[in-house]
PQR file of N, CA, C, O and H, with PARSE charges and radii, in Angstrom:
ATOM      1  N   MET A   1     -70.210  60.892 -95.126 -0.4000 1.5000
ATOM      2  CA  MET A   1     -70.085  61.341 -93.787 -0.0000 2.0000
ATOM      3  C   MET A   1     -70.573  62.818 -93.674  0.5500 1.7000
ATOM      4  O   MET A   1     -71.062  63.198 -92.610 -0.5500 1.4000
ATOM      5  N   SER A   2     -70.467  63.581 -94.636 -0.4000 1.5000
ATOM      6  CA  SER A   2     -70.896  64.950 -94.618 -0.0000 2.0000
ATOM      7  C   SER A   2     -72.491  65.001 -94.471  0.5500 1.7000
ATOM      8  O   SER A   2     -73.057  65.885 -93.828 -0.5500 1.4000
ATOM      9  H   SER A   2     -70.070  63.273 -95.500  0.4000 1.0000
ATOM     10  N   LEU A   3     -73.118  64.020 -95.096 -0.4000 1.5000
ATOM     11  CA  LEU A   3     -74.569  63.976 -95.041 -0.0000 2.0000
ATOM     12  C   LEU A   3     -75.014  63.708 -93.627  0.5500 1.7000
ATOM     13  O   LEU A   3     -75.968  64.353 -93.191 -0.5500 1.4000
ATOM     14  H   LEU A   3     -72.657  63.302 -95.619  0.4000 1.0000
ATOM     15  N   LEU A   4     -74.379  62.767 -92.831 -0.4000 1.5000
ATOM     16  CA  LEU A   4     -74.687  62.488 -91.510 -0.0000 2.0000
ATOM     17  C   LEU A   4     -74.381  63.742 -90.605  0.5500 1.7000
ATOM     18  O   LEU A   4     -75.168  64.049 -89.710 -0.5500 1.4000
ATOM     19  H   LEU A   4     -73.605  62.243 -93.185  0.4000 1.0000
ATOM     20  N   SER A   5     -73.297  64.424 -90.831 -0.4000 1.5000
ATOM     21  CA  SER A   5     -73.002  65.572 -89.997 -0.0000 2.0000
ATOM     22  C   SER A   5     -73.933  66.709 -90.280  0.5500 1.7000
ATOM     23  O   SER A   5     -74.244  67.482 -89.374 -0.5500 1.4000
ATOM     24  H   SER A   5     -72.658  64.175 -91.559  0.4000 1.0000
ATOM     25  N   GLY A   6     -74.413  66.852 -91.556 -0.4000 1.5000
ATOM     26  CA  GLY A   6     -75.400  67.813 -91.896 -0.0000 2.0000
ATOM     27  C   GLY A   6     -76.681  67.499 -91.129  0.5500 1.7000
ATOM     28  O   GLY A   6     -77.269  68.356 -90.469 -0.5500 1.4000
ATOM     29  H   GLY A   6     -74.160  66.224 -92.292  0.4000 1.0000
ATOM     30  N   LEU A   7     -77.095  66.212 -91.245 -0.4000 1.5000
ATOM     31  CA  LEU A   7     -78.410  65.890 -90.525 -0.0000 2.0000
ATOM     32  C   LEU A   7     -78.209  66.039 -89.023  0.5500 1.7000
ATOM     33  O   LEU A   7     -79.152  66.500 -88.379 -0.5500 1.4000
ATOM     34  H   LEU A   7     -76.617  65.516 -91.782  0.4000 1.0000
ATOM     35  N   GLU A   8     -77.061  65.694 -88.381 -0.4000 1.5000
ATOM     36  CA  GLU A   8     -76.852  65.932 -86.920 -0.0000 2.0000
ATOM     37  C   GLU A   8     -76.996  67.395 -86.607  0.5500 1.7000
ATOM     38  O   GLU A   8     -77.613  67.802 -85.623 -0.5500 1.4000
ATOM     39  H   GLU A   8     -76.296  65.320 -88.904  0.4000 1.0000
ATOM     40  N   SER A   9     -76.382  68.190 -87.512 -0.4000 1.5000
ATOM     41  CA  SER A   9     -76.541  69.730 -87.166 -0.0000 2.0000
ATOM     42  C   SER A   9     -77.901  70.144 -87.204  0.5500 1.7000
ATOM     43  O   SER A   9     -78.343  70.788 -86.252 -0.5500 1.4000
ATOM     44  H   SER A   9     -75.881  67.860 -88.312  0.4000 1.0000
ATOM     45  N   THR A  10     -78.666  69.847 -88.231 -0.4000 1.5000
ATOM     46  CA  THR A  10     -80.079  70.154 -88.436 -0.0000 2.0000
ATOM     47  C   THR A  10     -80.750  69.667 -87.123  0.5500 1.7000
ATOM     48  O   THR A  10     -81.407  70.469 -86.459 -0.5500 1.4000
ATOM     49  H   THR A  10     -78.307  69.324 -89.004  0.4000 1.0000
ATOM     50  N   MET A  11     -80.608  68.422 -86.744 -0.4000 1.5000
ATOM     51  CA  MET A  11     -81.366  67.890 -85.544 -0.0000 2.0000
ATOM     52  C   MET A  11     -81.063  68.693 -84.246  0.5500 1.7000
ATOM     53  O   MET A  11     -81.954  69.042 -83.471 -0.5500 1.4000
ATOM     54  H   MET A  11     -80.075  67.771 -87.283  0.4000 1.0000
ATOM     55  N   VAL A  12     -79.680  68.973 -84.055 -0.4000 1.5000
ATOM     56  CA  VAL A  12     -79.439  69.846 -82.908 -0.0000 2.0000
ATOM     57  C   VAL A  12     -80.027  71.252 -82.927  0.5500 1.7000
ATOM     58  O   VAL A  12     -80.430  71.783 -81.892 -0.5500 1.4000
ATOM     59  H   VAL A  12     -78.957  68.690 -84.684  0.4000 1.0000
ATOM     60  N   GLN A  13     -80.069  71.840 -84.101 -0.4000 1.5000
ATOM     61  CA  GLN A  13     -80.743  73.102 -84.233 -0.0000 2.0000
ATOM     62  C   GLN A  13     -82.177  73.040 -83.999  0.5500 1.7000
ATOM     63  O   GLN A  13     -82.729  73.920 -83.339 -0.5500 1.4000
ATOM     64  H   GLN A  13     -79.741  71.409 -84.942  0.4000 1.0000
ATOM     65  N   THR A  14     -82.835  72.035 -84.506 -0.4000 1.5000
ATOM     66  CA  THR A  14     -84.209  71.800 -84.356 -0.0000 2.0000
ATOM     67  C   THR A  14     -84.655  71.595 -82.841  0.5500 1.7000
ATOM     68  O   THR A  14     -85.603  72.182 -82.319 -0.5500 1.4000
ATOM     69  H   THR A  14     -82.387  71.320 -85.043  0.4000 1.0000
ATOM     70  N   LEU A  15     -83.872  70.724 -82.252 -0.4000 1.5000
ATOM     71  CA  LEU A  15     -84.092  70.457 -80.786 -0.0000 2.0000
ATOM     72  C   LEU A  15     -83.838  71.675 -79.860  0.5500 1.7000
ATOM     73  O   LEU A  15     -84.544  71.921 -78.882 -0.5500 1.4000
ATOM     74  H   LEU A  15     -83.102  70.247 -82.675  0.4000 1.0000
ATOM     75  N   GLY A  16     -82.737  72.441 -80.258 -0.4000 1.5000
ATOM     76  CA  GLY A  16     -82.457  73.623 -79.482 -0.0000 2.0000
ATOM     77  C   GLY A  16     -83.504  74.711 -79.568  0.5500 1.7000
ATOM     78  O   GLY A  16     -83.753  75.418 -78.592 -0.5500 1.4000
ATOM     79  H   GLY A  16     -82.162  72.241 -81.052  0.4000 1.0000
ATOM     80  N   SER A  17     -84.118  74.848 -80.730 -0.4000 1.5000
ATOM     81  CA  SER A  17     -85.172  75.774 -80.849 -0.0000 2.0000
ATOM     82  C   SER A  17     -86.371  75.466 -80.065  0.5500 1.7000
ATOM     83  O   SER A  17     -87.214  76.333 -79.835 -0.5500 1.4000
ATOM     84  H   SER A  17     -83.916  74.274 -81.523  0.4000 1.0000
ATOM     85  N   LYS A  18     -86.477  74.242 -79.643 -0.4000 1.5000
ATOM     86  CA  LYS A  18     -87.804  73.910 -78.881 -0.0000 2.0000
ATOM     87  C   LYS A  18     -87.606  74.032 -77.353  0.5500 1.7000
ATOM     88  O   LYS A  18     -88.556  73.977 -76.573 -0.5500 1.4000
ATOM     89  H   LYS A  18     -85.792  73.538 -79.830  0.4000 1.0000
ATOM     90  N   PHE A  19     -86.309  74.201 -76.961 -0.4000 1.5000
ATOM     91  CA  PHE A  19     -86.000  74.333 -75.432 -0.0000 2.0000
ATOM     92  C   PHE A  19     -86.081  75.893 -75.226  0.5500 1.7000
ATOM     93  O   PHE A  19     -85.736  76.748 -76.042 -0.5500 1.4000
ATOM     94  H   PHE A  19     -85.537  74.246 -77.595  0.4000 1.0000
ATOM     95  N   GLU A  20     -86.633  76.096 -73.905 -0.4000 1.5000
ATOM     96  CA  GLU A  20     -86.716  77.470 -73.348 -0.0000 2.0000
ATOM     97  C   GLU A  20     -86.433  77.414 -71.951  0.5500 1.7000
ATOM     98  O   GLU A  20     -86.863  76.493 -71.257 -0.5500 1.4000
ATOM     99  H   GLU A  20     -86.913  75.402 -73.243  0.4000 1.0000
ATOM    100  N   VAL A  21     -85.683  78.414 -71.462 -0.4000 1.5000
ATOM    101  CA  VAL A  21     -85.343  78.519 -70.020 -0.0000 2.0000
ATOM    102  C   VAL A  21     -85.806  79.776 -69.535  0.5500 1.7000
ATOM    103  O   VAL A  21     -85.461  80.823 -70.082 -0.5500 1.4000
ATOM    104  H   VAL A  21     -85.334  79.163 -72.026  0.4000 1.0000
ATOM    105  N   GLU A  22     -86.614  79.745 -68.483 -0.4000 1.5000
ATOM    106  CA  GLU A  22     -87.086  80.990 -67.781 -0.0000 2.0000
ATOM    107  C   GLU A  22     -86.595  81.072 -66.344  0.5500 1.7000
ATOM    108  O   GLU A  22     -86.602  80.081 -65.614 -0.5500 1.4000
ATOM    109  H   GLU A  22     -86.895  78.895 -68.038  0.4000 1.0000
ATOM    110  N   ASN A  23     -86.186  82.220 -65.964 -0.4000 1.5000
ATOM    111  CA  ASN A  23     -85.736  82.418 -64.512 -0.0000 2.0000
ATOM    112  C   ASN A  23     -86.763  83.525 -63.879  0.5500 1.7000
ATOM    113  O   ASN A  23     -87.184  84.469 -64.548 -0.5500 1.4000
ATOM    114  H   ASN A  23     -86.181  83.025 -66.557  0.4000 1.0000
ATOM    115  N   ALA A  24     -87.078  83.326 -62.663 -0.4000 1.5000
ATOM    116  CA  ALA A  24     -87.951  84.234 -61.937 -0.0000 2.0000
ATOM    117  C   ALA A  24     -87.382  84.327 -60.536  0.5500 1.7000
ATOM    118  O   ALA A  24     -86.880  83.351 -59.979 -0.5500 1.4000
ATOM    119  H   ALA A  24     -86.736  82.560 -62.119  0.4000 1.0000
ATOM    120  N   LEU A  25     -87.478  85.591 -59.950 -0.4000 1.5000
ATOM    121  CA  LEU A  25     -87.140  85.751 -58.571 -0.0000 2.0000
ATOM    122  C   LEU A  25     -88.385  86.087 -57.709  0.5500 1.7000
ATOM    123  O   LEU A  25     -89.082  87.084 -57.898 -0.5500 1.4000
ATOM    124  H   LEU A  25     -87.886  86.384 -60.403  0.4000 1.0000
ATOM    125  N   GLU A  26     -88.600  85.137 -56.721 -0.4000 1.5000
ATOM    126  CA  GLU A  26     -89.881  85.356 -55.868 -0.0000 2.0000
ATOM    127  C   GLU A  26     -89.276  85.689 -54.517  0.5500 1.7000
ATOM    128  O   GLU A  26     -88.432  84.955 -54.003 -0.5500 1.4000
ATOM    129  H   GLU A  26     -88.033  84.328 -56.567  0.4000 1.0000
ATOM    130  N   ASP A  27     -89.724  86.833 -53.930 -0.4000 1.5000
ATOM    131  CA  ASP A  27     -89.441  87.151 -52.602 -0.0000 2.0000
ATOM    132  C   ASP A  27     -90.626  87.630 -51.795  0.5500 1.7000
ATOM    133  O   ASP A  27     -91.253  88.644 -52.104 -0.5500 1.4000
ATOM    134  H   ASP A  27     -90.410  87.430 -54.348  0.4000 1.0000
ATOM    135  N   ASP A  28     -90.933  86.822 -50.681 -0.4000 1.5000
ATOM    136  CA  ASP A  28     -92.024  87.068 -49.805 -0.0000 2.0000
ATOM    137  C   ASP A  28     -91.666  87.641 -48.477  0.5500 1.7000
ATOM    138  O   ASP A  28     -92.509  87.720 -47.583 -0.5500 1.4000
ATOM    139  H   ASP A  28     -90.424  85.999 -50.430  0.4000 1.0000
ATOM    140  N   GLY A  29     -90.425  88.046 -48.324 -0.4000 1.5000
ATOM    141  CA  GLY A  29     -89.959  88.638 -47.110 -0.0000 2.0000
ATOM    142  C   GLY A  29     -89.179  87.562 -46.189  0.5500 1.7000
ATOM    143  O   GLY A  29     -88.229  87.884 -45.477 -0.5500 1.4000
ATOM    144  H   GLY A  29     -89.740  87.982 -49.050  0.4000 1.0000
ATOM    145  N   GLU A  30     -89.651  86.348 -46.278 -0.4000 1.5000
ATOM    146  CA  GLU A  30     -88.993  85.310 -45.538 -0.0000 2.0000
ATOM    147  C   GLU A  30     -88.038  84.427 -46.376  0.5500 1.7000
ATOM    148  O   GLU A  30     -86.988  83.964 -45.932 -0.5500 1.4000
ATOM    149  H   GLU A  30     -90.423  86.087 -46.856  0.4000 1.0000
ATOM    150  N   THR A  31     -88.503  84.240 -47.625 -0.4000 1.5000
ATOM    151  CA  THR A  31     -87.646  83.500 -48.509 -0.0000 2.0000
ATOM    152  C   THR A  31     -87.438  84.253 -49.778  0.5500 1.7000
ATOM    153  O   THR A  31     -88.313  84.983 -50.242 -0.5500 1.4000
ATOM    154  H   THR A  31     -89.356  84.616 -47.985  0.4000 1.0000
ATOM    155  N   MET A  32     -86.262  84.071 -50.343 -0.4000 1.5000
ATOM    156  CA  MET A  32     -86.030  84.743 -51.661 -0.0000 2.0000
ATOM    157  C   MET A  32     -85.611  83.531 -52.583  0.5500 1.7000
ATOM    158  O   MET A  32     -84.542  82.938 -52.435 -0.5500 1.4000
ATOM    159  H   MET A  32     -85.550  83.478 -49.966  0.4000 1.0000
ATOM    160  N   LEU A  33     -86.522  83.225 -53.521 -0.4000 1.5000
ATOM    161  CA  LEU A  33     -86.238  81.988 -54.352 -0.0000 2.0000
ATOM    162  C   LEU A  33     -85.973  82.351 -55.797  0.5500 1.7000
ATOM    163  O   LEU A  33     -86.654  83.183 -56.396 -0.5500 1.4000
ATOM    164  H   LEU A  33     -87.390  83.706 -53.642  0.4000 1.0000
ATOM    165  N   LEU A  34     -84.961  81.698 -56.331 -0.4000 1.5000
ATOM    166  CA  LEU A  34     -84.604  81.882 -57.726 -0.0000 2.0000
ATOM    167  C   LEU A  34     -85.294  80.561 -58.364  0.5500 1.7000
ATOM    168  O   LEU A  34     -84.885  79.428 -58.110 -0.5500 1.4000
ATOM    169  H   LEU A  34     -84.408  81.022 -55.845  0.4000 1.0000
ATOM    170  N   ILE A  35     -86.363  80.832 -59.203 -0.4000 1.5000
ATOM    171  CA  ILE A  35     -87.060  79.670 -59.778 -0.0000 2.0000
ATOM    172  C   ILE A  35     -86.549  79.512 -61.191  0.5500 1.7000
ATOM    173  O   ILE A  35     -86.572  80.521 -61.897 -0.5500 1.4000
ATOM    174  H   ILE A  35     -86.695  81.753 -59.409  0.4000 1.0000
ATOM    175  N   THR A  36     -86.126  78.470 -61.661 -0.4000 1.5000
ATOM    176  CA  THR A  36     -85.799  78.073 -62.995 -0.0000 2.0000
ATOM    177  C   THR A  36     -86.641  77.127 -63.654  0.5500 1.7000
ATOM    178  O   THR A  36     -86.779  76.016 -63.143 -0.5500 1.4000
ATOM    179  H   THR A  36     -86.108  77.651 -61.088  0.4000 1.0000
ATOM    180  N   LEU A  37     -87.268  77.438 -64.803 -0.4000 1.5000
ATOM    181  CA  LEU A  37     -88.152  76.444 -65.521 -0.0000 2.0000
ATOM    182  C   LEU A  37     -87.528  76.136 -66.856  0.5500 1.7000
ATOM    183  O   LEU A  37     -87.171  76.972 -67.687 -0.5500 1.4000
ATOM    184  H   LEU A  37     -87.156  78.341 -65.219  0.4000 1.0000
ATOM    185  N   ILE A  38     -87.444  74.842 -66.953 -0.4000 1.5000
ATOM    186  CA  ILE A  38     -86.941  74.391 -68.369 -0.0000 2.0000
ATOM    187  C   ILE A  38     -88.100  73.846 -69.129  0.5500 1.7000
ATOM    188  O   ILE A  38     -88.790  72.961 -68.623 -0.5500 1.4000
ATOM    189  H   ILE A  38     -87.734  74.164 -66.278  0.4000 1.0000
ATOM    190  N   LYS A  39     -88.347  74.303 -70.268 -0.4000 1.5000
ATOM    191  CA  LYS A  39     -89.606  73.920 -70.975 -0.0000 2.0000
ATOM    192  C   LYS A  39     -89.034  73.307 -72.374  0.5500 1.7000
ATOM    193  O   LYS A  39     -88.028  73.737 -72.939 -0.5500 1.4000
ATOM    194  H   LYS A  39     -87.787  75.022 -70.679  0.4000 1.0000
ATOM    195  N   PHE A  40     -89.774  72.324 -72.798 -0.4000 1.5000
ATOM    196  CA  PHE A  40     -89.479  71.700 -74.022 -0.0000 2.0000
ATOM    197  C   PHE A  40     -90.777  71.750 -74.890  0.5500 1.7000
ATOM    198  O   PHE A  40     -91.746  71.098 -74.501 -0.5500 1.4000
ATOM    199  H   PHE A  40     -90.591  71.975 -72.340  0.4000 1.0000
ATOM    200  N   ASP A  41     -90.857  72.452 -75.992 -0.4000 1.5000
ATOM    201  CA  ASP A  41     -91.956  72.595 -76.771 -0.0000 2.0000
ATOM    202  C   ASP A  41     -93.226  73.185 -75.909  0.5500 1.7000
ATOM    203  O   ASP A  41     -94.379  72.796 -76.096 -0.5500 1.4000
ATOM    204  H   ASP A  41     -90.070  72.982 -76.308  0.4000 1.0000
ATOM    205  N   GLY A  42     -92.883  74.108 -75.007 -0.4000 1.5000
ATOM    206  CA  GLY A  42     -93.959  74.777 -74.263 -0.0000 2.0000
ATOM    207  C   GLY A  42     -94.396  73.970 -72.944  0.5500 1.7000
ATOM    208  O   GLY A  42     -95.222  74.444 -72.163 -0.5500 1.4000
ATOM    209  H   GLY A  42     -91.946  74.424 -74.854  0.4000 1.0000
ATOM    210  N   VAL A  43     -93.823  72.790 -72.758 -0.4000 1.5000
ATOM    211  CA  VAL A  43     -94.256  71.964 -71.579 -0.0000 2.0000
ATOM    212  C   VAL A  43     -93.054  71.948 -70.515  0.5500 1.7000
ATOM    213  O   VAL A  43     -91.941  71.529 -70.834 -0.5500 1.4000
ATOM    214  H   VAL A  43     -93.153  72.404 -73.393  0.4000 1.0000
ATOM    215  N   VAL A  44     -93.324  72.389 -69.337 -0.4000 1.5000
ATOM    216  CA  VAL A  44     -92.365  72.403 -68.261 -0.0000 2.0000
ATOM    217  C   VAL A  44     -91.860  70.879 -68.107  0.5500 1.7000
ATOM    218  O   VAL A  44     -92.653  69.958 -67.914 -0.5500 1.4000
ATOM    219  H   VAL A  44     -94.228  72.729 -69.078  0.4000 1.0000
ATOM    220  N   ILE A  45     -90.515  70.708 -68.207 -0.4000 1.5000
ATOM    221  CA  ILE A  45     -89.905  69.397 -68.028 -0.0000 2.0000
ATOM    222  C   ILE A  45     -89.056  69.438 -66.809  0.5500 1.7000
ATOM    223  O   ILE A  45     -88.751  68.351 -66.318 -0.5500 1.4000
ATOM    224  H   ILE A  45     -89.871  71.457 -68.364  0.4000 1.0000
ATOM    225  N   GLN A  46     -88.645  70.487 -66.269 -0.4000 1.5000
ATOM    226  CA  GLN A  46     -87.972  70.559 -65.050 -0.0000 2.0000
ATOM    227  C   GLN A  46     -88.238  71.987 -64.385  0.5500 1.7000
ATOM    228  O   GLN A  46     -88.326  73.012 -65.062 -0.5500 1.4000
ATOM    229  H   GLN A  46     -88.893  71.370 -66.668  0.4000 1.0000
ATOM    230  N   ARG A  47     -88.353  71.959 -63.046 -0.4000 1.5000
ATOM    231  CA  ARG A  47     -88.528  73.179 -62.256 -0.0000 2.0000
ATOM    232  C   ARG A  47     -87.631  73.059 -61.013  0.5500 1.7000
ATOM    233  O   ARG A  47     -87.727  72.125 -60.217 -0.5500 1.4000
ATOM    234  H   ARG A  47     -88.282  71.127 -62.496  0.4000 1.0000
ATOM    235  N   HIS A  48     -86.740  74.086 -60.901 -0.4000 1.5000
ATOM    236  CA  HIS A  48     -85.763  74.024 -59.839 -0.0000 2.0000
ATOM    237  C   HIS A  48     -85.921  75.387 -59.061  0.5500 1.7000
ATOM    238  O   HIS A  48     -86.026  76.469 -59.637 -0.5500 1.4000
ATOM    239  H   HIS A  48     -86.662  74.845 -61.548  0.4000 1.0000
ATOM    240  N   ALA A  49     -85.925  75.230 -57.757 -0.4000 1.5000
ATOM    241  CA  ALA A  49     -86.029  76.497 -56.837 -0.0000 2.0000
ATOM    242  C   ALA A  49     -84.770  76.492 -55.921  0.5500 1.7000
ATOM    243  O   ALA A  49     -84.429  75.479 -55.310 -0.5500 1.4000
ATOM    244  H   ALA A  49     -85.839  74.350 -57.289  0.4000 1.0000
ATOM    245  N   LEU A  50     -84.118  77.638 -55.858 -0.4000 1.5000
ATOM    246  CA  LEU A  50     -83.006  77.865 -55.090 -0.0000 2.0000
ATOM    247  C   LEU A  50     -83.219  78.964 -54.050  0.5500 1.7000
ATOM    248  O   LEU A  50     -83.544  80.077 -54.464 -0.5500 1.4000
ATOM    249  H   LEU A  50     -84.395  78.461 -56.354  0.4000 1.0000
ATOM    250  N   ASP A  51     -83.073  78.768 -52.791 -0.4000 1.5000
ATOM    251  CA  ASP A  51     -83.295  79.773 -51.801 -0.0000 2.0000
ATOM    252  C   ASP A  51     -82.057  80.624 -51.651  0.5500 1.7000
ATOM    253  O   ASP A  51     -81.016  80.149 -51.196 -0.5500 1.4000
ATOM    254  H   ASP A  51     -82.809  77.864 -52.455  0.4000 1.0000
ATOM    255  N   LEU A  52     -82.165  81.830 -52.018 -0.4000 1.5000
ATOM    256  CA  LEU A  52     -81.118  82.823 -52.022 -0.0000 2.0000
ATOM    257  C   LEU A  52     -80.994  83.608 -50.772  0.5500 1.7000
ATOM    258  O   LEU A  52     -80.073  84.417 -50.667 -0.5500 1.4000
ATOM    259  H   LEU A  52     -83.010  82.216 -52.387  0.4000 1.0000
ATOM    260  N   MET A  53     -81.920  83.419 -49.737 -0.4000 1.5000
ATOM    261  CA  MET A  53     -81.961  84.199 -48.533 -0.0000 2.0000
ATOM    262  C   MET A  53     -80.585  84.013 -47.748  0.5500 1.7000
ATOM    263  O   MET A  53     -79.985  85.005 -47.336 -0.5500 1.4000
ATOM    264  H   MET A  53     -82.669  82.762 -49.822  0.4000 1.0000
ATOM    265  N   PRO A  54     -80.159  82.883 -47.575 -0.5600 1.5000
ATOM    266  CA  PRO A  54     -78.815  82.642 -46.789  0.2800 2.0000
ATOM    267  C   PRO A  54     -77.724  83.540 -47.437  0.5500 1.7000
ATOM    268  O   PRO A  54     -76.961  84.245 -46.777 -0.5500 1.4000
ATOM    269  N   MET A  55     -77.721  83.451 -48.754 -0.4000 1.5000
ATOM    270  CA  MET A  55     -76.554  84.291 -49.405 -0.0000 2.0000
ATOM    271  C   MET A  55     -76.794  85.761 -49.206  0.5500 1.7000
ATOM    272  O   MET A  55     -75.874  86.550 -48.991 -0.5500 1.4000
ATOM    273  H   MET A  55     -78.341  82.878 -49.291  0.4000 1.0000
ATOM    274  N   TYR A  56     -78.033  86.096 -49.281 -0.4000 1.5000
ATOM    275  CA  TYR A  56     -78.415  87.591 -49.161 -0.0000 2.0000
ATOM    276  C   TYR A  56     -78.103  88.039 -47.748  0.5500 1.7000
ATOM    277  O   TYR A  56     -77.534  89.111 -47.542 -0.5500 1.4000
ATOM    278  H   TYR A  56     -78.781  85.455 -49.455  0.4000 1.0000
ATOM    279  N   GLU A  57     -78.496  87.176 -46.716 -0.4000 1.5000
ATOM    280  CA  GLU A  57     -78.159  87.614 -45.284 -0.0000 2.0000
ATOM    281  C   GLU A  57     -76.646  87.617 -45.072  0.5500 1.7000
ATOM    282  O   GLU A  57     -76.132  88.494 -44.377 -0.5500 1.4000
ATOM    283  H   GLU A  57     -78.958  86.305 -46.883  0.4000 1.0000
ATOM    284  N   SER A  58     -75.933  86.678 -45.642 -0.4000 1.5000
ATOM    285  CA  SER A  58     -74.380  86.722 -45.418 -0.0000 2.0000
ATOM    286  C   SER A  58     -73.877  88.029 -46.032  0.5500 1.7000
ATOM    287  O   SER A  58     -73.091  88.772 -45.445 -0.5500 1.4000
ATOM    288  H   SER A  58     -76.351  85.965 -46.206  0.4000 1.0000
ATOM    289  N   PHE A  59     -74.365  88.260 -47.224 -0.4000 1.5000
ATOM    290  CA  PHE A  59     -73.740  89.549 -47.880 -0.0000 2.0000
ATOM    291  C   PHE A  59     -74.167  90.786 -47.069  0.5500 1.7000
ATOM    292  O   PHE A  59     -73.421  91.757 -46.943 -0.5500 1.4000
ATOM    293  H   PHE A  59     -75.003  87.656 -47.702  0.4000 1.0000
ATOM    294  N   GLU A  60     -75.400  90.716 -46.521 -0.4000 1.5000
ATOM    295  CA  GLU A  60     -75.821  91.927 -45.715 -0.0000 2.0000
ATOM    296  C   GLU A  60     -74.947  92.048 -44.488  0.5500 1.7000
ATOM    297  O   GLU A  60     -74.590  93.182 -44.168 -0.5500 1.4000
ATOM    298  H   GLU A  60     -76.006  89.927 -46.623  0.4000 1.0000
ATOM    299  N   LYS A  61     -74.572  91.049 -43.788 -0.4000 1.5000
ATOM    300  CA  LYS A  61     -73.832  91.003 -42.545 -0.0000 2.0000
ATOM    301  C   LYS A  61     -72.384  91.566 -42.931  0.5500 1.7000
ATOM    302  O   LYS A  61     -71.836  92.397 -42.206 -0.5500 1.4000
ATOM    303  H   LYS A  61     -74.862  90.128 -44.047  0.4000 1.0000
ATOM    304  N   ARG A  62     -71.809  91.103 -44.052 -0.4000 1.5000
ATOM    305  CA  ARG A  62     -70.469  91.663 -44.520 -0.0000 2.0000
ATOM    306  C   ARG A  62     -70.428  93.162 -44.782  0.5500 1.7000
ATOM    307  O   ARG A  62     -69.444  93.860 -44.540 -0.5500 1.4000
ATOM    308  H   ARG A  62     -72.253  90.428 -44.640  0.4000 1.0000
ATOM    309  N   MET A  63     -71.573  93.602 -45.296 -0.4000 1.5000
ATOM    310  CA  MET A  63     -71.679  95.071 -45.625 -0.0000 2.0000
ATOM    311  C   MET A  63     -71.749  95.989 -44.434  0.5500 1.7000
ATOM    312  O   MET A  63     -71.548  97.196 -44.567 -0.5500 1.4000
ATOM    313  H   MET A  63     -72.373  93.035 -45.493  0.4000 1.0000
ATOM    314  N   LYS A  64     -72.046  95.409 -43.206 -0.4000 1.5000
ATOM    315  CA  LYS A  64     -72.218  96.217 -41.954 -0.0000 2.0000
ATOM    316  C   LYS A  64     -70.970  96.503 -41.363  0.5500 1.7000
ATOM    317  O   LYS A  64     -70.915  97.160 -40.324 -0.5500 1.4000
ATOM    318  H   LYS A  64     -72.209  94.428 -43.097  0.4000 1.0000
TER
END
């Protein structure tokens, strides 16, 4: 059983080292996007964009 758990641990560490997450903020004045890229072994496997402008505008109104 310890051999299997050792192999599982090694596999998880190897897979984990190949994943990379990058975040970037893009602001063009009309939209403010938080872009998240998930890469596996250097290849983008998922891209997600979240518009932060509504949250920013709400925060700005509360500060006035």
